[in-house]
PDB file of C-alpha atoms in Angstrom:
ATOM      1  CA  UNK A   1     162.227 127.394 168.561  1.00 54.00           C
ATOM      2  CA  UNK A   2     158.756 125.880 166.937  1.00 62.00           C
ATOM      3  CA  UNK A   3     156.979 126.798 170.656  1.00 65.00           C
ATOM      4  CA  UNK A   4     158.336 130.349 170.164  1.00 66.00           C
ATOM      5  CA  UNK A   5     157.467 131.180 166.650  1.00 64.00           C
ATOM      6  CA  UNK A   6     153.787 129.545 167.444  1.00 63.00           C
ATOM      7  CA  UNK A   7     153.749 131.796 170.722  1.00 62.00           C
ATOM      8  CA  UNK A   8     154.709 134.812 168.839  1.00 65.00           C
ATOM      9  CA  UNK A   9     151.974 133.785 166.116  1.00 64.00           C
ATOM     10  CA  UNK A  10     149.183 133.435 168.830  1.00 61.00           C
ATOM     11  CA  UNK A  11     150.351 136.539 170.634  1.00 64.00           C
ATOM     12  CA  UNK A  12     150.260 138.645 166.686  1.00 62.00           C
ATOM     13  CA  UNK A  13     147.056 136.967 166.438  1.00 59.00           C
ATOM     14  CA  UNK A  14     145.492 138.244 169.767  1.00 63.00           C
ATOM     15  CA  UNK A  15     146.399 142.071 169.237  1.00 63.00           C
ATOM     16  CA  UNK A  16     144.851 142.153 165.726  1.00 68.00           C
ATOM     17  CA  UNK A  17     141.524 140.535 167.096  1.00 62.00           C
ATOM     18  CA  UNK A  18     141.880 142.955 170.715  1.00 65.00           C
ATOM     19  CA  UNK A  19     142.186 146.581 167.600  1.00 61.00           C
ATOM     20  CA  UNK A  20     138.942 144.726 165.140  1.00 63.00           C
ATOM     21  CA  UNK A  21     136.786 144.673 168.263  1.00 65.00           C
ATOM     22  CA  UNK A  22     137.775 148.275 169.754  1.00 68.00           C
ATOM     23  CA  UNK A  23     137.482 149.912 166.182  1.00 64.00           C
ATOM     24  CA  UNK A  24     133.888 148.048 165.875  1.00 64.00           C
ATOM     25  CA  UNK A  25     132.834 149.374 169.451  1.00 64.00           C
ATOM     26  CA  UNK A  26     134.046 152.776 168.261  1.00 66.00           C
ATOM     27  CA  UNK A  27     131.952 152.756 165.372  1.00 56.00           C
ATOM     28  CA  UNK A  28     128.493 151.724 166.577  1.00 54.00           C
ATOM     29  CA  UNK A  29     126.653 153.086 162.994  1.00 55.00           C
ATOM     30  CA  UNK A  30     128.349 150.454 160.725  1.00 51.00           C
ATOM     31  CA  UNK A  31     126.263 151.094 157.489  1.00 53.00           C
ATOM     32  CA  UNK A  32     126.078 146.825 157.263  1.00 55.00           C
ATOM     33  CA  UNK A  33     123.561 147.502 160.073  1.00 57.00           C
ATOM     34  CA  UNK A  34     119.701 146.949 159.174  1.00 58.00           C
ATOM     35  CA  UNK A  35     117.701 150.157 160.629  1.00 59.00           C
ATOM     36  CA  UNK A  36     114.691 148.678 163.010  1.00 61.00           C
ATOM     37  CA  UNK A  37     111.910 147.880 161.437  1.00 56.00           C
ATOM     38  CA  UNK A  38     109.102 150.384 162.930  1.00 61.00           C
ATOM     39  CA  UNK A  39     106.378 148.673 165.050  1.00 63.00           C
ATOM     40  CA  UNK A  40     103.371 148.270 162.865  1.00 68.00           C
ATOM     41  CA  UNK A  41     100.235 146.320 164.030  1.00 81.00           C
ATOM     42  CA  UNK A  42      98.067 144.932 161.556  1.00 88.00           C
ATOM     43  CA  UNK A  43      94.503 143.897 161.683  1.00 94.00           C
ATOM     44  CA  UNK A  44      92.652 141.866 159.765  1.00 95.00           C
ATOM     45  CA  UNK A  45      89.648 142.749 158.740  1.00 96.00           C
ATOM     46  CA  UNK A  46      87.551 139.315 158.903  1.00 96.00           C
ATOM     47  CA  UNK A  47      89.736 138.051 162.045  1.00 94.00           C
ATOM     48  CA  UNK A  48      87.371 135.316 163.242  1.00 95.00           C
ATOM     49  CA  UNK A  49      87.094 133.552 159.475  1.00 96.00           C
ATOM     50  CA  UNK A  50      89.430 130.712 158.230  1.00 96.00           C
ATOM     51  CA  UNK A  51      89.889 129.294 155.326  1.00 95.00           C
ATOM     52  CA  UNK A  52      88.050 125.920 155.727  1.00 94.00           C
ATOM     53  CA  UNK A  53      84.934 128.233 156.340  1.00 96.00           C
ATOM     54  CA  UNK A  54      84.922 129.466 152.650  1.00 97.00           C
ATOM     55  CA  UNK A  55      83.218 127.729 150.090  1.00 97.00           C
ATOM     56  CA  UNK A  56      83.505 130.062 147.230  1.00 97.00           C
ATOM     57  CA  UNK A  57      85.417 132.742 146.359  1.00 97.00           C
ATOM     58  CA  UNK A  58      84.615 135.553 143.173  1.00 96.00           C
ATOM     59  CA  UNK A  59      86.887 138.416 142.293  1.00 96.00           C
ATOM     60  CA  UNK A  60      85.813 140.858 139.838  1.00 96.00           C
ATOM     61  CA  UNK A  61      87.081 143.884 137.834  1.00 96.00           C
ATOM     62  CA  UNK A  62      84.192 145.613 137.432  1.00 95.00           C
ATOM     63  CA  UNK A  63      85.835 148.214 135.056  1.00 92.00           C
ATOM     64  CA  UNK A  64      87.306 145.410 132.447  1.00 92.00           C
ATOM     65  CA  UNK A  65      84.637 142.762 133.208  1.00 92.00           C
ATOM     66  CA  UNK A  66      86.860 140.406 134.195  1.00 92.00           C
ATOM     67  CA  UNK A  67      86.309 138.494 136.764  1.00 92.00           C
ATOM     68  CA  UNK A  68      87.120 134.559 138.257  1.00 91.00           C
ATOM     69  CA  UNK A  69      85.273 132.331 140.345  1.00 93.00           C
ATOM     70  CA  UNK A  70      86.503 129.502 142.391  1.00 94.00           C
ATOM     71  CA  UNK A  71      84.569 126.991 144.658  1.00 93.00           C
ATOM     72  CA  UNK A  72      85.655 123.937 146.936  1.00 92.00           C
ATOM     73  CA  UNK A  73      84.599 120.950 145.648  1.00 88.00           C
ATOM     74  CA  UNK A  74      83.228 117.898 147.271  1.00 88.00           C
ATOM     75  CA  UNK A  75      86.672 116.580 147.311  1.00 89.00           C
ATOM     76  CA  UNK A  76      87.510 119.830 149.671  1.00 87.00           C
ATOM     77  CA  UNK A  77      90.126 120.927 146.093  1.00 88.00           C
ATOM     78  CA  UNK A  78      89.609 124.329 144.877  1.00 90.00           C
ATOM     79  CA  UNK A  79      87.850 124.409 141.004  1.00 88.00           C
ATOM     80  CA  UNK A  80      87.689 127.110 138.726  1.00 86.00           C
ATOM     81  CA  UNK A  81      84.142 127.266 138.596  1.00 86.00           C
ATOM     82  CA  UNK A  82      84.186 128.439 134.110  1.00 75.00           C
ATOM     83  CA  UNK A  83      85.756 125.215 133.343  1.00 67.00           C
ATOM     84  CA  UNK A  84      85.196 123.082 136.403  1.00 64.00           C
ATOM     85  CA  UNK A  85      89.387 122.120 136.167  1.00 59.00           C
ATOM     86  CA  UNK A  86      90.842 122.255 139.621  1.00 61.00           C
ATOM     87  CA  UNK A  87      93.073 124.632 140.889  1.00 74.00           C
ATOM     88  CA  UNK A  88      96.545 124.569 141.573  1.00 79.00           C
ATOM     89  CA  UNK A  89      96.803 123.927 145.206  1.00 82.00           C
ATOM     90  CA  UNK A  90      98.927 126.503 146.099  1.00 89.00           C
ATOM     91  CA  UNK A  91      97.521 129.117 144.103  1.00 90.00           C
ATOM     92  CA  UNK A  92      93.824 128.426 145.140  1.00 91.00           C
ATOM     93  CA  UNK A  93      95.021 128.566 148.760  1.00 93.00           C
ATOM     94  CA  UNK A  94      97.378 131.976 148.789  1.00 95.00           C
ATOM     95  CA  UNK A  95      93.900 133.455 147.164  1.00 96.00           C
ATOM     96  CA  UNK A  96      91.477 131.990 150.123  1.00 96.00           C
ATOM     97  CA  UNK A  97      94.519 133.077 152.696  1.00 97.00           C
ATOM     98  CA  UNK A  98      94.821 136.440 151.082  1.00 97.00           C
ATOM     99  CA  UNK A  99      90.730 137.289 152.171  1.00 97.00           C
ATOM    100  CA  UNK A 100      91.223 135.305 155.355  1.00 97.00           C
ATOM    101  CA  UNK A 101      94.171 137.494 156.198  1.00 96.00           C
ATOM    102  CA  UNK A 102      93.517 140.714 154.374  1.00 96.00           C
ATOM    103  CA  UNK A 103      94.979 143.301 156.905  1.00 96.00           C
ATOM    104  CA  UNK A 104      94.891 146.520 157.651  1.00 95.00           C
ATOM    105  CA  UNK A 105      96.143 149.457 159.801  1.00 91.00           C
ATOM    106  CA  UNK A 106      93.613 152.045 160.437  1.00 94.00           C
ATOM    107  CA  UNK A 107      90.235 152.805 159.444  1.00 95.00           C
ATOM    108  CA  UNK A 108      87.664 155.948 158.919  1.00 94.00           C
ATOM    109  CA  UNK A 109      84.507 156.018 159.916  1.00 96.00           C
ATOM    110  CA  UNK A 110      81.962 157.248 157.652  1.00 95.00           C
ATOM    111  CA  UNK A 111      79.014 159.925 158.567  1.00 94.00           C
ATOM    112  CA  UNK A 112      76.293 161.814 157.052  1.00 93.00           C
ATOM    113  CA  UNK A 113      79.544 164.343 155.846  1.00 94.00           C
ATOM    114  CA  UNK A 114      81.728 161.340 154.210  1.00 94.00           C
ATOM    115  CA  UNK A 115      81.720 162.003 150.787  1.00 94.00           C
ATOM    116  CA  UNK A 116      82.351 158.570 149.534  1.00 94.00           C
ATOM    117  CA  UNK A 117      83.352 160.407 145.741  1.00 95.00           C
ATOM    118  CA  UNK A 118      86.983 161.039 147.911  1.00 95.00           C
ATOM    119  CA  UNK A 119      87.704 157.602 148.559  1.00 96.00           C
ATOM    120  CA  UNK A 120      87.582 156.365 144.508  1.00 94.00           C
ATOM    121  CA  UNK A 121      83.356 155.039 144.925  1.00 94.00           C
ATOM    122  CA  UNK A 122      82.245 157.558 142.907  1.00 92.00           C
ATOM    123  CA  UNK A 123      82.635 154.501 139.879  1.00 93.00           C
ATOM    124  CA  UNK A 124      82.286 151.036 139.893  1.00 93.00           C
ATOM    125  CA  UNK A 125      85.100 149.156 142.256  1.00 95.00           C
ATOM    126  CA  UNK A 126      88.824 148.643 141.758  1.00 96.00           C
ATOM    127  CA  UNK A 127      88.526 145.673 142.752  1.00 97.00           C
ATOM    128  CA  UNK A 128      85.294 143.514 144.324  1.00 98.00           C
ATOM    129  CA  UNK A 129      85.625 140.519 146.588  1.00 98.00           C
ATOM    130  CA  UNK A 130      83.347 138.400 147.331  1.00 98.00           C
ATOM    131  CA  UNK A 131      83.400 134.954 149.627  1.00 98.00           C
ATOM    132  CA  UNK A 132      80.711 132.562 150.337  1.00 98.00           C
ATOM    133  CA  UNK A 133      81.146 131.092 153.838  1.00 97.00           C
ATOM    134  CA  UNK A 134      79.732 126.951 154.495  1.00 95.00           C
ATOM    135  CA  UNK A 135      77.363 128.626 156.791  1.00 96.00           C
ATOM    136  CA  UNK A 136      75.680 130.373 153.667  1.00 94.00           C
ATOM    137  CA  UNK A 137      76.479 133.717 154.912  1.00 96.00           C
ATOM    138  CA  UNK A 138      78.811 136.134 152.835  1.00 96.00           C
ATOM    139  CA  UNK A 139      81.359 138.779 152.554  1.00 98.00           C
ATOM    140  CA  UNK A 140      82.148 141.299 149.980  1.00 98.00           C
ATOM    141  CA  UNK A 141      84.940 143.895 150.050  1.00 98.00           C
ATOM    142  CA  UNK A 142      84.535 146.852 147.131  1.00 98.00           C
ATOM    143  CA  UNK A 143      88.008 148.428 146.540  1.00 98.00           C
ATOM    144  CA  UNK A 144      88.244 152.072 145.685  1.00 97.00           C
ATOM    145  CA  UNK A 145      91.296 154.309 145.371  1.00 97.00           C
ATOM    146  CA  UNK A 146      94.743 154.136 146.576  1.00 96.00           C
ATOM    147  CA  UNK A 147      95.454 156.730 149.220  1.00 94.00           C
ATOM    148  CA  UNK A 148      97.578 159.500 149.039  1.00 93.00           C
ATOM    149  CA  UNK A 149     100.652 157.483 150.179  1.00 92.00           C
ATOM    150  CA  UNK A 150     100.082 154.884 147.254  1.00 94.00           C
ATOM    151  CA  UNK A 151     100.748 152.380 150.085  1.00 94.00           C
ATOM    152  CA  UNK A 152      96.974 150.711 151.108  1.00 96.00           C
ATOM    153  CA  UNK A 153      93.600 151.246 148.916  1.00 97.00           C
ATOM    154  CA  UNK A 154      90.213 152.339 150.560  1.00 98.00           C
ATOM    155  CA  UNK A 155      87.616 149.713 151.040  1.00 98.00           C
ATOM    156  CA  UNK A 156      83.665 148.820 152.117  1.00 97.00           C
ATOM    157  CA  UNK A 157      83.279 145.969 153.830  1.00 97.00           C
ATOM    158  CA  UNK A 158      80.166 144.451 154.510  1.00 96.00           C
ATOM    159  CA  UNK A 159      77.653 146.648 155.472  1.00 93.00           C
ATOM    160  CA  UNK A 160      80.076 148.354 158.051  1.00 94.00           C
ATOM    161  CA  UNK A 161      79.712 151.756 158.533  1.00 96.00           C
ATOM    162  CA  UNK A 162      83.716 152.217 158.033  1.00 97.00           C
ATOM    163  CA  UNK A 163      86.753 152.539 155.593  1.00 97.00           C
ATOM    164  CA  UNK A 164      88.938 150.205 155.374  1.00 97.00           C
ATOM    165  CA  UNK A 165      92.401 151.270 154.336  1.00 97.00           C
ATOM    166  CA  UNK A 166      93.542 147.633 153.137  1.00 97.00           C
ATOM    167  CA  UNK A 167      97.482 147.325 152.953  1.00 96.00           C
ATOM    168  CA  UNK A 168      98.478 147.235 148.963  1.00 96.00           C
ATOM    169  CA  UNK A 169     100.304 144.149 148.447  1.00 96.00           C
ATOM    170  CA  UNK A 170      97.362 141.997 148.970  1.00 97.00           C
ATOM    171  CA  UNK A 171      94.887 143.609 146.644  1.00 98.00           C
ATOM    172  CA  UNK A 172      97.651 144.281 143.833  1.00 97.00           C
ATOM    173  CA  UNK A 173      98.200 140.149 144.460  1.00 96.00           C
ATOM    174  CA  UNK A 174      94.389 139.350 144.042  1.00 96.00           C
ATOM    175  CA  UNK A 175      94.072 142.029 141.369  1.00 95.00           C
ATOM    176  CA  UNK A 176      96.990 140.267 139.433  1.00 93.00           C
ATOM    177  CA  UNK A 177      95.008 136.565 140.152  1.00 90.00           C
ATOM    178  CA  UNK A 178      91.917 138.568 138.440  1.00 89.00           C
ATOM    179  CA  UNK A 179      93.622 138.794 135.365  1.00 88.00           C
ATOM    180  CA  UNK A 180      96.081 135.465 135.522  1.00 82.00           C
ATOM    181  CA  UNK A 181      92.521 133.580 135.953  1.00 70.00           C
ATOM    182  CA  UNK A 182      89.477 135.514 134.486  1.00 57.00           C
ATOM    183  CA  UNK A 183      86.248 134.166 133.119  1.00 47.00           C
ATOM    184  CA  UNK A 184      84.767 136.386 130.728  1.00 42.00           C
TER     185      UNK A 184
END
């Protein structure tokens, strides 16, 4: 009697598993499902230069005068360069990998018609970035205006006769370091 009732069990147990998978193959859209994530390709816009290259780093505001200044030490540690106190580890490093890494999708190249005034550099910077490399060469990155999406800013990099149209996360976080770790 036991071997039947178990039987009967497993058998009650099989059709209610054998109508959950043909009602889930009937419904292919469950709304539990994530959409794809579209293919985007980011660049980087420095994609030969690594951290260990950098030897300083300065990011200013030039609107508010704020500004922050960091610099490897002998020791290889990160110091604030106002106060000579060294940095927290983490911190000093997601700022160095945020320049190492800054990416970006597209960019426009500019011509005797590029009115820069269109792209926010008709005032001082958003944002400027500047990073001293151990072979004494630099880089500087001058931030302008977000775009019409809101989604990336417009940059000059270098002396490269493009703009840059940085993704926003990354200059919001540097930005936000600006003012967490000014020197006035």
């Amino acid at each position: 009697m036991n071997n039947r009732g178990n039987l009967l069990g497993l058998a009650v147990l099989f059709v209610i598993l054998s109508v959950v998978a043909i009602l889930q193959s009937q419904n292919p859209n469950n709304e539990g499902t994530t959409p794809p994530t579209p293919n985007i390709r980011f660049q980087r816009v420095f994609p030969n230069l690594t951290v260990l290259e950098i030897t300083a780093i300065q990011l200013e505001l030039p609107a508010s005068g704020q500004r922050f200044t960091m610099r490897r030490g002998s020791d290889g540690l990160w110091e604030n360069v106002e106060n000579n106190a060294v940095l927290g580890r983490e911190q000093a490093t997601d700022i160095a990998q945020t320049i190492v890494l800054l990416p970006y999708q597209e960019s426009v190249p500019i011509n005797e018609q590029t009115n820069l005034d269109d792209f926010g550099f008709d005032k001082p910077p958003r944002l400027l970035i500047q990073a001293l490399l151990n072979n004494s060469e630099n880089h500087i990155v001058a931030i302008g205006d977000l775009t019409t999406t809101q989604r990336q800013y417009y940059a000059i990099v270098d002396e490269i006769e493009l703009i840059y149209l940085l993704e926003r996360g990354p200059i919001e976080f540097l930005i936000n370091q600006v003012e967490s770790l000014q020197e006035t």
